[in-house]
PDB file of C-alpha atoms in Angstrom:
ATOM      1  CA  MET Y  19     -23.591  40.006 -34.717  1.00 44.00           C
ATOM      2  CA  ASP Y  20     -20.661  41.006 -36.244  1.00 47.00           C
ATOM      3  CA  ARG Y  21     -19.823  41.653 -32.946  1.00 51.00           C
ATOM      4  CA  ILE Y  22     -19.744  38.090 -31.879  1.00 52.00           C
ATOM      5  CA  ILE Y  23     -18.430  36.740 -34.845  1.00 53.00           C
ATOM      6  CA  ASP Y  24     -15.396  39.237 -34.154  1.00 66.00           C
ATOM      7  CA  ARG Y  25     -15.245  38.206 -30.312  1.00 67.00           C
ATOM      8  CA  GLU Y  26     -14.797  34.608 -31.486  1.00 70.00           C
ATOM      9  CA  GLN Y  27     -12.319  35.145 -34.299  1.00 72.00           C
ATOM     10  CA  GLN Y  28      -9.945  37.526 -32.004  1.00 70.00           C
ATOM     11  CA  LYS Y  29     -10.452  34.829 -28.906  1.00 67.00           C
ATOM     12  CA  ASN Y  30      -8.875  31.724 -31.350  1.00 71.00           C
ATOM     13  CA  ILE Y  31      -6.724  34.395 -32.778  1.00 73.00           C
ATOM     14  CA  ASP Y  32      -5.038  35.085 -28.790  1.00 71.00           C
ATOM     15  CA  ILE Y  33      -4.831  31.934 -27.873  1.00 74.00           C
ATOM     16  CA  GLU Y  34      -3.303  30.546 -31.473  1.00 81.00           C
ATOM     17  CA  ASN Y  35      -0.961  33.510 -31.222  1.00 79.00           C
ATOM     18  CA  PHE Y  36       0.021  32.392 -27.621  1.00 76.00           C
ATOM     19  CA  VAL Y  37       0.624  28.765 -28.163  1.00 79.00           C
ATOM     20  CA  ILE Y  38       2.721  29.266 -31.364  1.00 84.00           C
ATOM     21  CA  THR Y  39       5.117  31.878 -29.539  1.00 82.00           C
ATOM     22  CA  HIS Y  40       5.011  30.908 -25.686  1.00 80.00           C
ATOM     23  CA  GLY Y  41       2.519  27.311 -26.447  1.00 83.00           C
ATOM     24  CA  LYS Y  42       6.974  25.830 -25.306  1.00 89.00           C
ATOM     25  CA  ALA Y  43       7.085  27.857 -22.608  1.00 89.00           C
ATOM     26  CA  LEU Y  44       4.078  27.316 -20.889  1.00 89.00           C
ATOM     27  CA  LEU Y  45       4.860  23.300 -21.687  1.00 91.00           C
ATOM     28  CA  ASN Y  46       8.411  23.741 -20.013  1.00 92.00           C
ATOM     29  CA  TYR Y  47       6.678  25.697 -16.926  1.00 91.00           C
ATOM     30  CA  ILE Y  48       3.901  23.679 -16.230  1.00 92.00           C
ATOM     31  CA  TYR Y  49       6.592  20.729 -16.452  1.00 92.00           C
ATOM     32  CA  SER Y  50       8.566  22.747 -13.994  1.00 91.00           C
ATOM     33  CA  LEU Y  51       5.418  23.214 -11.232  1.00 90.00           C
ATOM     34  CA  MET Y  52       4.542  19.190 -11.735  1.00 89.00           C
ATOM     35  CA  LYS Y  53       8.065  17.477 -12.607  1.00 89.00           C
ATOM     36  CA  HIS Y  54       5.899  14.545 -14.298  1.00 87.00           C
ATOM     37  CA  TRP Y  55       5.956  15.655 -18.229  1.00 91.00           C
ATOM     38  CA  GLU Y  56       2.592  13.099 -19.313  1.00 92.00           C
ATOM     39  CA  MET Y  57       0.765  15.500 -16.517  1.00 92.00           C
ATOM     40  CA  ALA Y  58       2.220  18.260 -17.529  1.00 92.00           C
ATOM     41  CA  GLU Y  59       0.622  17.678 -20.995  1.00 93.00           C
ATOM     42  CA  ASP Y  60      -2.666  17.135 -19.913  1.00 93.00           C
ATOM     43  CA  ILE Y  61      -3.286  19.803 -17.544  1.00 92.00           C
ATOM     44  CA  TYR Y  62      -0.960  22.415 -20.661  1.00 92.00           C
ATOM     45  CA  GLN Y  63      -4.463  21.490 -22.747  1.00 92.00           C
ATOM     46  CA  GLU Y  64      -6.877  22.186 -19.683  1.00 92.00           C
ATOM     47  CA  THR Y  65      -5.475  24.978 -19.444  1.00 91.00           C
ATOM     48  CA  LEU Y  66      -5.636  26.187 -23.262  1.00 86.00           C
ATOM     49  CA  ILE Y  67      -9.776  24.554 -22.842  1.00 87.00           C
ATOM     50  CA  ALA Y  68     -10.317  26.932 -19.857  1.00 89.00           C
ATOM     51  CA  ALA Y  69      -8.503  29.796 -21.492  1.00 85.00           C
ATOM     52  CA  TYR Y  70     -10.571  29.201 -24.668  1.00 82.00           C
ATOM     53  CA  ILE Y  71     -13.973  28.961 -22.699  1.00 84.00           C
ATOM     54  CA  GLY Y  72     -12.872  31.358 -20.013  1.00 83.00           C
ATOM     55  CA  TYR Y  73     -12.036  33.742 -22.133  1.00 80.00           C
ATOM     56  CA  ASP Y  74     -15.275  36.152 -22.034  1.00 79.00           C
ATOM     57  CA  SER Y  75     -14.206  36.916 -18.736  1.00 82.00           C
ATOM     58  CA  PHE Y  76     -10.347  37.791 -19.482  1.00 79.00           C
ATOM     59  CA  GLU Y  77     -10.457  41.466 -18.571  1.00 80.00           C
ATOM     60  CA  HIS Y  78      -7.089  42.506 -19.875  1.00 78.00           C
ATOM     61  CA  ARG Y  79      -5.935  44.316 -16.971  1.00 84.00           C
ATOM     62  CA  SER Y  80      -2.782  42.079 -17.367  1.00 81.00           C
ATOM     63  CA  SER Y  81      -1.118  40.890 -20.431  1.00 84.00           C
ATOM     64  CA  PHE Y  82      -2.668  37.476 -22.160  1.00 81.00           C
ATOM     65  CA  LYS Y  83       0.148  35.426 -20.974  1.00 86.00           C
ATOM     66  CA  ASN Y  84      -0.025  36.344 -17.465  1.00 88.00           C
ATOM     67  CA  TRP Y  85      -3.179  35.004 -17.433  1.00 87.00           C
ATOM     68  CA  LEU Y  86      -2.755  31.885 -19.083  1.00 88.00           C
ATOM     69  CA  PHE Y  87       0.284  31.324 -16.611  1.00 91.00           C
ATOM     70  CA  LYS Y  88      -1.931  31.872 -14.034  1.00 92.00           C
ATOM     71  CA  ILE Y  89      -4.936  29.881 -15.073  1.00 92.00           C
ATOM     72  CA  ALA Y  90      -1.908  27.346 -14.971  1.00 93.00           C
ATOM     73  CA  LEU Y  91      -0.641  27.483 -11.411  1.00 92.00           C
ATOM     74  CA  ASN Y  92      -3.924  27.379 -10.660  1.00 93.00           C
ATOM     75  CA  LYS Y  93      -4.590  24.098 -12.495  1.00 93.00           C
ATOM     76  CA  CYS Y  94      -1.137  22.799 -11.786  1.00 91.00           C
ATOM     77  CA  LYS Y  95      -2.440  23.481  -7.620  1.00 91.00           C
ATOM     78  CA  ASP Y  96      -5.988  21.862  -8.481  1.00 90.00           C
ATOM     79  CA  GLU Y  97      -3.895  18.432  -9.570  1.00 89.00           C
ATOM     80  CA  TRP Y  98      -1.514  19.128  -6.153  1.00 86.00           C
ATOM     81  CA  LYS Y  99      -5.246  18.323  -4.147  1.00 86.00           C
ATOM     82  CA  ARG Y 100      -5.707  15.350  -5.933  1.00 85.00           C
ATOM     83  CA  GLN Y 101      -2.798  13.739  -5.750  1.00 84.00           C
ATOM     84  CA  LYS Y 102      -3.038  15.250  -1.663  1.00 83.00           C
ATOM     85  CA  VAL Y 103      -6.170  13.800  -1.218  1.00 75.00           C
ATOM     86  CA  LYS Y 104      -4.888  10.485  -2.733  1.00 72.00           C
ATOM     87  CA  TYR Y 105      -2.206  10.590  -1.081  1.00 75.00           C
ATOM     88  CA  ARG Y 106      -4.350  10.683   2.226  1.00 74.00           C
ATOM     89  CA  TYR Y 107      -7.169   8.139   1.200  1.00 70.00           C
ATOM     90  CA  LEU Y 108      -3.521   5.142  -0.197  1.00 69.00           C
ATOM     91  CA  GLU Y 109      -2.284   6.213   3.439  1.00 75.00           C
ATOM     92  CA  GLU Y 110      -5.823   5.676   5.310  1.00 74.00           C
ATOM     93  CA  LYS Y 111      -6.519   2.313   3.767  1.00 72.00           C
ATOM     94  CA  MET Y 112      -2.542   1.567   4.376  1.00 76.00           C
ATOM     95  CA  ASP Y 113      -3.362   1.804   7.662  1.00 72.00           C
ATOM     96  CA  VAL Y 114      -6.577  -0.667   7.785  1.00 70.00           C
ATOM     97  CA  ILE Y 115      -4.481  -3.432   6.471  1.00 71.00           C
ATOM     98  CA  GLU Y 116      -1.788  -2.756   8.529  1.00 71.00           C
ATOM     99  CA  GLN Y 117      -4.217  -3.128  11.198  1.00 72.00           C
ATOM    100  CA  ASN Y 118      -5.655  -6.068  10.135  1.00 67.00           C
ATOM    101  CA  GLU Y 119      -2.061  -7.170   9.551  1.00 69.00           C
ATOM    102  CA  VAL Y 120      -1.069  -6.700  13.361  1.00 67.00           C
ATOM    103  CA  GLN Y 121      -4.946  -7.958  14.634  1.00 68.00           C
ATOM    104  CA  ASP Y 122      -4.078 -11.008  12.562  1.00 68.00           C
ATOM    105  CA  GLU Y 123      -0.780 -11.922  14.148  1.00 73.00           C
ATOM    106  CA  THR Y 124      -1.562 -11.281  16.984  1.00 74.00           C
ATOM    107  CA  GLU Y 125      -4.742 -13.679  16.779  1.00 74.00           C
ATOM    108  CA  LYS Y 126      -2.505 -16.574  15.094  1.00 75.00           C
ATOM    109  CA  MET Y 127       0.156 -15.839  18.092  1.00 79.00           C
ATOM    110  CA  VAL Y 128      -2.687 -15.888  20.869  1.00 76.00           C
ATOM    111  CA  LEU Y 129      -4.559 -18.895  18.428  1.00 77.00           C
ATOM    112  CA  GLU Y 130      -0.645 -21.465  18.564  1.00 80.00           C
ATOM    113  CA  LYS Y 131      -0.004 -20.078  22.107  1.00 80.00           C
ATOM    114  CA  VAL Y 132      -3.491 -22.101  23.361  1.00 80.00           C
ATOM    115  CA  LEU Y 133      -2.510 -24.822  21.206  1.00 79.00           C
ATOM    116  CA  HIS Y 134       0.919 -24.725  22.471  1.00 78.00           C
ATOM    117  CA  GLU Y 135      -0.477 -24.639  26.155  1.00 81.00           C
ATOM    118  CA  ASN Y 136      -2.947 -27.262  25.052  1.00 80.00           C
ATOM    119  CA  LEU Y 137      -0.727 -29.892  23.577  1.00 80.00           C
ATOM    120  CA  ILE Y 138       1.591 -29.386  26.763  1.00 81.00           C
ATOM    121  CA  LYS Y 139      -1.618 -30.362  28.744  1.00 84.00           C
ATOM    122  CA  LYS Y 140      -2.254 -33.430  26.785  1.00 83.00           C
ATOM    123  CA  ILE Y 141       1.732 -34.454  26.899  1.00 83.00           C
ATOM    124  CA  ASN Y 142       1.629 -34.184  30.514  1.00 83.00           C
ATOM    125  CA  GLU Y 143      -1.328 -36.691  30.597  1.00 85.00           C
ATOM    126  CA  LEU Y 144       0.760 -39.056  28.695  1.00 85.00           C
ATOM    127  CA  PRO Y 145       3.114 -41.400  31.770  1.00 86.00           C
ATOM    128  CA  SER Y 146       6.519 -40.060  32.278  1.00 84.00           C
ATOM    129  CA  ARG Y 147       8.578 -42.173  29.725  1.00 82.00           C
ATOM    130  CA  TYR Y 148       7.016 -40.506  27.007  1.00 85.00           C
ATOM    131  CA  GLN Y 149       6.456 -36.969  28.661  1.00 83.00           C
ATOM    132  CA  GLN Y 150      10.176 -36.327  28.825  1.00 85.00           C
ATOM    133  CA  SER Y 151      11.252 -37.397  25.245  1.00 86.00           C
ATOM    134  CA  LEU Y 152       8.628 -35.726  23.701  1.00 85.00           C
ATOM    135  CA  LEU Y 153       9.348 -32.983  25.391  1.00 84.00           C
ATOM    136  CA  LEU Y 154      12.814 -32.319  24.596  1.00 85.00           C
ATOM    137  CA  TYR Y 155      12.272 -33.461  20.913  1.00 86.00           C
ATOM    138  CA  TYR Y 156       9.451 -31.442  20.043  1.00 81.00           C
ATOM    139  CA  PHE Y 157       9.887 -28.593  21.862  1.00 80.00           C
ATOM    140  CA  TYR Y 158      13.380 -27.906  22.512  1.00 82.00           C
ATOM    141  CA  ASP Y 159      14.163 -29.299  19.397  1.00 83.00           C
ATOM    142  CA  CYS Y 160      17.009 -31.850  20.448  1.00 86.00           C
ATOM    143  CA  SER Y 161      17.765 -34.926  18.078  1.00 89.00           C
ATOM    144  CA  MET Y 162      17.381 -38.033  18.865  1.00 90.00           C
ATOM    145  CA  LYS Y 163      20.663 -39.016  19.310  1.00 90.00           C
ATOM    146  CA  ASP Y 164      20.812 -35.617  22.459  1.00 88.00           C
ATOM    147  CA  ILE Y 165      17.646 -36.797  23.830  1.00 87.00           C
ATOM    148  CA  SER Y 166      19.434 -40.548  24.153  1.00 88.00           C
ATOM    149  CA  GLN Y 167      22.553 -38.907  25.621  1.00 89.00           C
ATOM    150  CA  ARG Y 168      20.778 -36.810  27.676  1.00 87.00           C
ATOM    151  CA  THR Y 169      18.541 -39.392  29.365  1.00 87.00           C
ATOM    152  CA  SER Y 170      21.239 -41.713  29.364  1.00 88.00           C
ATOM    153  CA  MET Y 171      18.714 -44.188  27.220  1.00 90.00           C
ATOM    154  CA  PRO Y 172      19.711 -46.217  24.514  1.00 91.00           C
ATOM    155  CA  LEU Y 173      18.807 -44.622  20.902  1.00 89.00           C
ATOM    156  CA  SER Y 174      16.152 -47.582  20.217  1.00 91.00           C
ATOM    157  CA  THR Y 175      14.715 -46.730  23.494  1.00 91.00           C
ATOM    158  CA  VAL Y 176      14.269 -42.992  23.134  1.00 89.00           C
ATOM    159  CA  LYS Y 177      12.417 -44.160  19.142  1.00 91.00           C
ATOM    160  CA  THR Y 178      10.470 -46.025  20.852  1.00 91.00           C
ATOM    161  CA  HIS Y 179       8.923 -43.662  23.689  1.00 89.00           C
ATOM    162  CA  LEU Y 180       9.001 -41.095  21.253  1.00 87.00           C
ATOM    163  CA  LYS Y 181       6.581 -43.143  18.227  1.00 90.00           C
ATOM    164  CA  ARG Y 182       4.922 -44.436  21.006  1.00 89.00           C
ATOM    165  CA  GLY Y 183       4.041 -41.622  22.616  1.00 86.00           C
ATOM    166  CA  LYS Y 184       3.052 -40.095  19.184  1.00 86.00           C
ATOM    167  CA  GLU Y 185       0.275 -42.625  18.615  1.00 87.00           C
ATOM    168  CA  ARG Y 186      -0.890 -42.068  22.378  1.00 86.00           C
ATOM    169  CA  LEU Y 187      -0.648 -37.847  22.117  1.00 82.00           C
ATOM    170  CA  ARG Y 188      -2.133 -38.230  17.955  1.00 83.00           C
ATOM    171  CA  ARG Y 189      -5.307 -39.794  20.293  1.00 82.00           C
ATOM    172  CA  LYS Y 190      -6.006 -36.795  23.190  1.00 79.00           C
ATOM    173  CA  VAL Y 191      -5.190 -34.073  20.588  1.00 76.00           C
ATOM    174  CA  VAL Y 192      -8.284 -35.113  17.731  1.00 75.00           C
ATOM    175  CA  GLY Y 193     -10.828 -32.590  18.899  1.00 62.00           C
ATOM    176  CA  ILE Y 194      -8.159 -29.575  19.632  1.00 57.00           C
ATOM    177  CA  TYR Y 195      -6.521 -29.470  16.031  1.00 52.00           C
TER     178      TYR Y 195
END
């Protein structure tokens, strides 16, 4: 029984002495590996807990300091692995999101093209006096004044053709849109 108490006391003394003499150096070592202060503090505490729990496996083949620094290094490696897995998971998620966006964009383009084609078909079913004004206004972004100049029609006639053409077109495209 005394031997168990001595071992526990020795463990507490070794770890306490280490923290007093080398604790800051261990923390700085972990920080130099991780480059993130809060993460370094977490790994520092994990290292001390692991050392306390695994003290019985310490074989005294090297110094206690080297043993603790090796535990710290292994804890850092574990964290890097976790980060790598998390990063890979996030990359895969981003790929899925990007693929969905591309698919959504492709679907949108196809739908717009189909609607555009259907709209042109319906415009072509209108009398020719309305077709020209509607196509120039909506598909070639011409102003009413530009249409008037291009077609040599009075501005009032262009306005009338656009109004009547839109009314007739509206009746034809109700089912499409």
